Tab-separated table of C-alpha atoms in Angstrom:
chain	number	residue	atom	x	y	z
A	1	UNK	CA	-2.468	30.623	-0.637
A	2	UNK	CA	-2.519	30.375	-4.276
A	3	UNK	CA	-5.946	31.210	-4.751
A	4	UNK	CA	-5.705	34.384	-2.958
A	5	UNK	CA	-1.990	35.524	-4.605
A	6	UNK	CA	-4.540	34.778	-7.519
A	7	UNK	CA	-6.789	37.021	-6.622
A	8	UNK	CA	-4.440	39.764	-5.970
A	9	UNK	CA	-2.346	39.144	-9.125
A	10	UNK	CA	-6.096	39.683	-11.222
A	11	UNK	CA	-6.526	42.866	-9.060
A	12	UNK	CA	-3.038	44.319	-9.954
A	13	UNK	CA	-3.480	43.439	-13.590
A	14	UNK	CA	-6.530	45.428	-13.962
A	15	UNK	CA	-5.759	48.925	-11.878
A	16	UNK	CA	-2.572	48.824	-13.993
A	17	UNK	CA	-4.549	48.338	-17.675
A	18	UNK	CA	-7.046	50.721	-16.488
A	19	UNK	CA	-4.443	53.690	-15.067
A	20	UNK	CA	-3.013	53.158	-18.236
A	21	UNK	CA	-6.193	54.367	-20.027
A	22	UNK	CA	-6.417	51.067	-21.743
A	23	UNK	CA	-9.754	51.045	-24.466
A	24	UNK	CA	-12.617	49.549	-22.885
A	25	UNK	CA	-12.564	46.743	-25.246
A	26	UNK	CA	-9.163	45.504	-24.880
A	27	UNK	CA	-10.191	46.241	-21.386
A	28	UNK	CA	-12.942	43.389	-21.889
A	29	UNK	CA	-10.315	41.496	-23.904
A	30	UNK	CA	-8.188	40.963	-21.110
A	31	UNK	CA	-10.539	40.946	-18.858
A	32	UNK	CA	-11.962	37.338	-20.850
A	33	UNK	CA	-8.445	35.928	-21.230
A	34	UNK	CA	-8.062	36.627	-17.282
A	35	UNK	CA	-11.072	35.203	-16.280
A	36	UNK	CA	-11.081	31.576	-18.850
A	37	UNK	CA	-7.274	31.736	-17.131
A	38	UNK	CA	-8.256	31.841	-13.629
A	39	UNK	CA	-11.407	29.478	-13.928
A	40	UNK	CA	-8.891	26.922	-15.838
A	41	UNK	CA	-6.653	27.220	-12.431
A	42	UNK	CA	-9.598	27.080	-9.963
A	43	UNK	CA	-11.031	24.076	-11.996
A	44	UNK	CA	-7.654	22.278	-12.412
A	45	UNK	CA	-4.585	24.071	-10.213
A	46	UNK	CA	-2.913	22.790	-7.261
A	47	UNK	CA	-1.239	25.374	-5.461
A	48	UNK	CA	-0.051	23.402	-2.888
A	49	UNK	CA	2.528	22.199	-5.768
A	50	UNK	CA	6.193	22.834	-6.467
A	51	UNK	CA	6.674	25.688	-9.118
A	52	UNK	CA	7.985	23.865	-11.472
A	53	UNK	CA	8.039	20.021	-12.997
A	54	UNK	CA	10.810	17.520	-13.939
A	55	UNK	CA	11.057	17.970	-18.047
A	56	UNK	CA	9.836	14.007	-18.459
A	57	UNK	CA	6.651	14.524	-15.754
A	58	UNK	CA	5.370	18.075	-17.386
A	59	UNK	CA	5.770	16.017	-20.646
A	60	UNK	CA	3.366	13.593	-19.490
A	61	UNK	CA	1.144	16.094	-18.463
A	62	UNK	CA	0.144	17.004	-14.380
A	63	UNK	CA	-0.815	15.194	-11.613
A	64	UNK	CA	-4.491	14.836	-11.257
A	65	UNK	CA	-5.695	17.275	-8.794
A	66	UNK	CA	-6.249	15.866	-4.873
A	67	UNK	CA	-10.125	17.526	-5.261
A	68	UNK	CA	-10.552	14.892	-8.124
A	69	UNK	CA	-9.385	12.169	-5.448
A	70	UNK	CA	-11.749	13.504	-2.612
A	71	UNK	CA	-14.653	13.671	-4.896
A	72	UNK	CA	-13.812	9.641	-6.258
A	73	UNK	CA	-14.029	8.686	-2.918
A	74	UNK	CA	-17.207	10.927	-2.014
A	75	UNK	CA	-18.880	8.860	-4.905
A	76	UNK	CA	-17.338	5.658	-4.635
A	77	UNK	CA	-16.849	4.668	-1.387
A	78	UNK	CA	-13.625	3.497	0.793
A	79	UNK	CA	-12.761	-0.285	1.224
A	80	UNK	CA	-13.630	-1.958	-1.668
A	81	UNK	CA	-12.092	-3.684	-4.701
A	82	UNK	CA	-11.419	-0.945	-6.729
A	83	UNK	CA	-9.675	0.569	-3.738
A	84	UNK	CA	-6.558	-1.780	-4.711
A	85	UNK	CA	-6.356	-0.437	-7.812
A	86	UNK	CA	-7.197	2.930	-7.197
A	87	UNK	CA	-4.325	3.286	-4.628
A	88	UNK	CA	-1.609	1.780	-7.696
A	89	UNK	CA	-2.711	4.367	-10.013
A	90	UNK	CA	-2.165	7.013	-7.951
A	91	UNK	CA	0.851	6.209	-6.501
A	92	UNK	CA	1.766	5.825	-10.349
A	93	UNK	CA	0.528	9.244	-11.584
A	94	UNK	CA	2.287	10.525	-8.456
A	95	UNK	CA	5.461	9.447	-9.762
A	96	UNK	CA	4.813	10.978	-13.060
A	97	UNK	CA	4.406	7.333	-14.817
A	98	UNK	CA	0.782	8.146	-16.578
A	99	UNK	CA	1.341	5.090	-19.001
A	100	UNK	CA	2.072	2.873	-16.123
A	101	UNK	CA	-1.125	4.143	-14.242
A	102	UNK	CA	-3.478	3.549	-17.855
A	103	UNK	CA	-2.295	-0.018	-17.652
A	104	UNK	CA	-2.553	-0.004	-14.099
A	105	UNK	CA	-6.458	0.380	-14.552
A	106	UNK	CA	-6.351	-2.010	-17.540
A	107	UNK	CA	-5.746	-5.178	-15.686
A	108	UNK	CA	-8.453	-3.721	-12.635
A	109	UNK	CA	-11.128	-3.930	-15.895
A	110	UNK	CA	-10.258	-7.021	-17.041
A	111	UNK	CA	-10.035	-8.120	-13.429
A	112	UNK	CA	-13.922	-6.620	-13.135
A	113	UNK	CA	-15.445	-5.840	-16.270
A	114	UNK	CA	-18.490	-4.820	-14.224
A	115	UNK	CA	-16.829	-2.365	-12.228
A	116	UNK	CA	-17.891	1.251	-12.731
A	117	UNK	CA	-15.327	2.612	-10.783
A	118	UNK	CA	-12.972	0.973	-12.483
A	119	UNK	CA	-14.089	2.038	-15.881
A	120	UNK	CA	-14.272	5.606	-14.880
A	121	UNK	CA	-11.049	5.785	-13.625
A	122	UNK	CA	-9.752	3.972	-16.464
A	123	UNK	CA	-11.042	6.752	-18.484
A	124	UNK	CA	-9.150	9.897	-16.213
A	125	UNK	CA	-5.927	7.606	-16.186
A	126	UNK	CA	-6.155	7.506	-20.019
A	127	UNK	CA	-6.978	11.344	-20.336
A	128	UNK	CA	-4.164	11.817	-17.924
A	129	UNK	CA	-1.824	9.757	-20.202
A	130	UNK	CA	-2.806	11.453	-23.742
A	131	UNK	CA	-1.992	15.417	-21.914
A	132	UNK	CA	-5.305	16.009	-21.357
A	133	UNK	CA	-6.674	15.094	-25.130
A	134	UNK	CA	-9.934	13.137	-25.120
A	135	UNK	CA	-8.693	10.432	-26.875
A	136	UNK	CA	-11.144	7.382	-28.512
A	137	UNK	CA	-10.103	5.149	-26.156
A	138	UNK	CA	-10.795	7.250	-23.412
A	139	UNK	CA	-14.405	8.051	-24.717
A	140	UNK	CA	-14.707	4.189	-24.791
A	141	UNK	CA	-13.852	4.170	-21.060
A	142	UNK	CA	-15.768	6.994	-20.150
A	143	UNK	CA	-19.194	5.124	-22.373
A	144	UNK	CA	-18.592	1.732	-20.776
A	145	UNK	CA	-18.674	3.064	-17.062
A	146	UNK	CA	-22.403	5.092	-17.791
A	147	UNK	CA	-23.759	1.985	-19.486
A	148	UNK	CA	-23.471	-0.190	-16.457
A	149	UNK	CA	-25.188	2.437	-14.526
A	150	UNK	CA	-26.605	5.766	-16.369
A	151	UNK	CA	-27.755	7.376	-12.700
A	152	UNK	CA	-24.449	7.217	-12.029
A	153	UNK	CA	-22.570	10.926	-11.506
A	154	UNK	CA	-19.277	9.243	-11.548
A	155	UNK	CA	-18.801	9.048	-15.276
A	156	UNK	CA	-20.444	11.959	-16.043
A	157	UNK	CA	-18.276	14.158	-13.638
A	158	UNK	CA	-15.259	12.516	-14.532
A	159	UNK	CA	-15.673	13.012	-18.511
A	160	UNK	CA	-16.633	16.485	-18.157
A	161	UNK	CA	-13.507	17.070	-16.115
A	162	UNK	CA	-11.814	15.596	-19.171
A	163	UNK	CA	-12.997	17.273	-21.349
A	164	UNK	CA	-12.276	20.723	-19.488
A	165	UNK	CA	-8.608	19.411	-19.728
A	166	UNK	CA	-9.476	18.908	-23.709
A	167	UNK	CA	-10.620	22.739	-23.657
A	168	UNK	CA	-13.958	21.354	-24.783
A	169	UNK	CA	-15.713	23.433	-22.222
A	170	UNK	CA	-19.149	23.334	-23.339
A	171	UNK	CA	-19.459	19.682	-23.824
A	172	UNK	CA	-17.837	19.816	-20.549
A	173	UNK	CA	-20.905	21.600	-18.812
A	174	UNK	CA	-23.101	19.716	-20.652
A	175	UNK	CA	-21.631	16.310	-18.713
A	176	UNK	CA	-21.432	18.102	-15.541
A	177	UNK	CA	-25.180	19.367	-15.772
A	178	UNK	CA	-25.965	15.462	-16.247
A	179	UNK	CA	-23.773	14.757	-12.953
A	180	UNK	CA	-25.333	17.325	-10.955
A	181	UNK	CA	-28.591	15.776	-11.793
A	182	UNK	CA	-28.186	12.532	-10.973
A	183	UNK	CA	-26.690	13.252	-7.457
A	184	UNK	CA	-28.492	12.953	-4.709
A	185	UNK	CA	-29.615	16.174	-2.823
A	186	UNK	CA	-27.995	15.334	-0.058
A	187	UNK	CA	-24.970	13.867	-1.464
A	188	UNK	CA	-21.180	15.377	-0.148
A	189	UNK	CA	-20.243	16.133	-3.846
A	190	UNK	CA	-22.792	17.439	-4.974
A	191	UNK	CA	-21.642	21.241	-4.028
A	192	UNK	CA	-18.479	20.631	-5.749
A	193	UNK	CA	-20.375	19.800	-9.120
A	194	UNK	CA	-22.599	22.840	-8.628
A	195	UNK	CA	-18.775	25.072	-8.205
A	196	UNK	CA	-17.552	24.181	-10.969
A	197	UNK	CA	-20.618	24.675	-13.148
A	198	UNK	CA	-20.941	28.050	-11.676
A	199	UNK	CA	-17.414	29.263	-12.245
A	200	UNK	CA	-17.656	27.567	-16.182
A	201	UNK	CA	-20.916	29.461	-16.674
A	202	UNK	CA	-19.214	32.825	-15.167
A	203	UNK	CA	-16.293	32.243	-17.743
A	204	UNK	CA	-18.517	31.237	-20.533
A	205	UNK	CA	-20.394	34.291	-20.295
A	206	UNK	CA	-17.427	36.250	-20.420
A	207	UNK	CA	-16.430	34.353	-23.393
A	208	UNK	CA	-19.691	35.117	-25.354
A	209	UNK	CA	-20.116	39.015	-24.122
A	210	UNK	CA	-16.089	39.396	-25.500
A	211	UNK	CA	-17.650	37.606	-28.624
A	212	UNK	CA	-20.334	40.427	-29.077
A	213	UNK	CA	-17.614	43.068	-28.365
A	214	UNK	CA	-15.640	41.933	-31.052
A	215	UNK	CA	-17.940	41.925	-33.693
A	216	UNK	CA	-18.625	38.317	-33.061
A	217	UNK	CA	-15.180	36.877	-33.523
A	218	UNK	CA	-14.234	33.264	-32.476
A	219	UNK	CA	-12.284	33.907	-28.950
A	220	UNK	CA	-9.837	31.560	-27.727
């Protein structure tokens, strides 16, 4: 339901700025500021959520979105070793404990320094822990996982889902172009790389036509 209160809210907001004989380019203004605002929340909400945090778990930044979980298993598998470690973590971030989680993963690398799960995941639990900053140590993560397997989409979705949380969003296409097109055609993630790139595009077009408007000014 909180997709389509979304919707509605977007819909109010506009028949109100336009009855109110708004210019047409702080029309387009808020109009950009709606739509980066509403692709953030599609790309990263949970509506199925409480309204509101504990003070020390907002601190630490959200809980990582159930899609994100889906889509690790869609790529990874079920039943195997990282599966032990996987389940910690999340139980972990659950709780709101994001350093606990980061360490969590740290022990499942030096467990399996091979493992490309692991590594990924080692790289979202340390985004998850820094608020969403792509921190070094992250990037490190993130690096390791594609050099044990470059044809891998795992890393690439995962650090371009990072980076959306880092507000880098065109690096952030750029890694989830590279996992689109290493998925297989047939592959059950796959349409859920090709979403988000679609609704990034639609808001980075928005971006650059508010850009023109403006005179070329830096937005956002």
């Amino acid at each position: 339901m909180g997709f389509v209160t979304l919707a509605f809210l977007l819909a109010a907001i506009v028949a109100l700025l336009w009855s109110l004989r708004i210019a047409p380019r702080l029309l387009l203004l808020a109009g950009a500021v709606m739509m980066l605002g509403a692709a953030g929340y599609a790309l990263q909400g949970r509506p199925t959520l409480a309204g509101s945090l504990p003070d020390a778990q907002a601190a630490r930044g959200a809980p990582i979105d159930p899609s994100l979980i889906e889509i690790r298993q869609q790529m990874f598998g079920r039943f195997q070793y990282a599966d032990t470690y996987f389940t910690l973590t999340d139980a972990l971030t659950r709780m709101g404990n994001d350093r606990g989680a980061a360490l969590a993963m740290l022990g499942g690398v030096r467990s399996a320094p091979n493992s490309l799960p692991l590594w990924t995941w080692l790289g979202v639990t340390l985004n998850q822990q820094d608020g969403g900053a792509m921190s070094p140590a992250a990037q490190l993560a993130f690096r390791k996982a594609r050099s044990l397997n470059p044809q891998h989409p795992a890393p690439w979705f995962f650090q371009g889902t990072a980076l959306m949380r880092a507000g880098e969003f065109d690096s952030a296409r750029a890694y989830w172009v590279r996992a689109l097109a290493v998925s297989r055609a047939n592959s059950a993630y796959r349409p859920a790389i090709a979403e988000r790139i679609a609704m990034l595009d639609r808001s980075l077009a928005m971006r650059v036509k508010m850009q023109a408007e403006m005179g070329g000014a830096p937005v956002m």
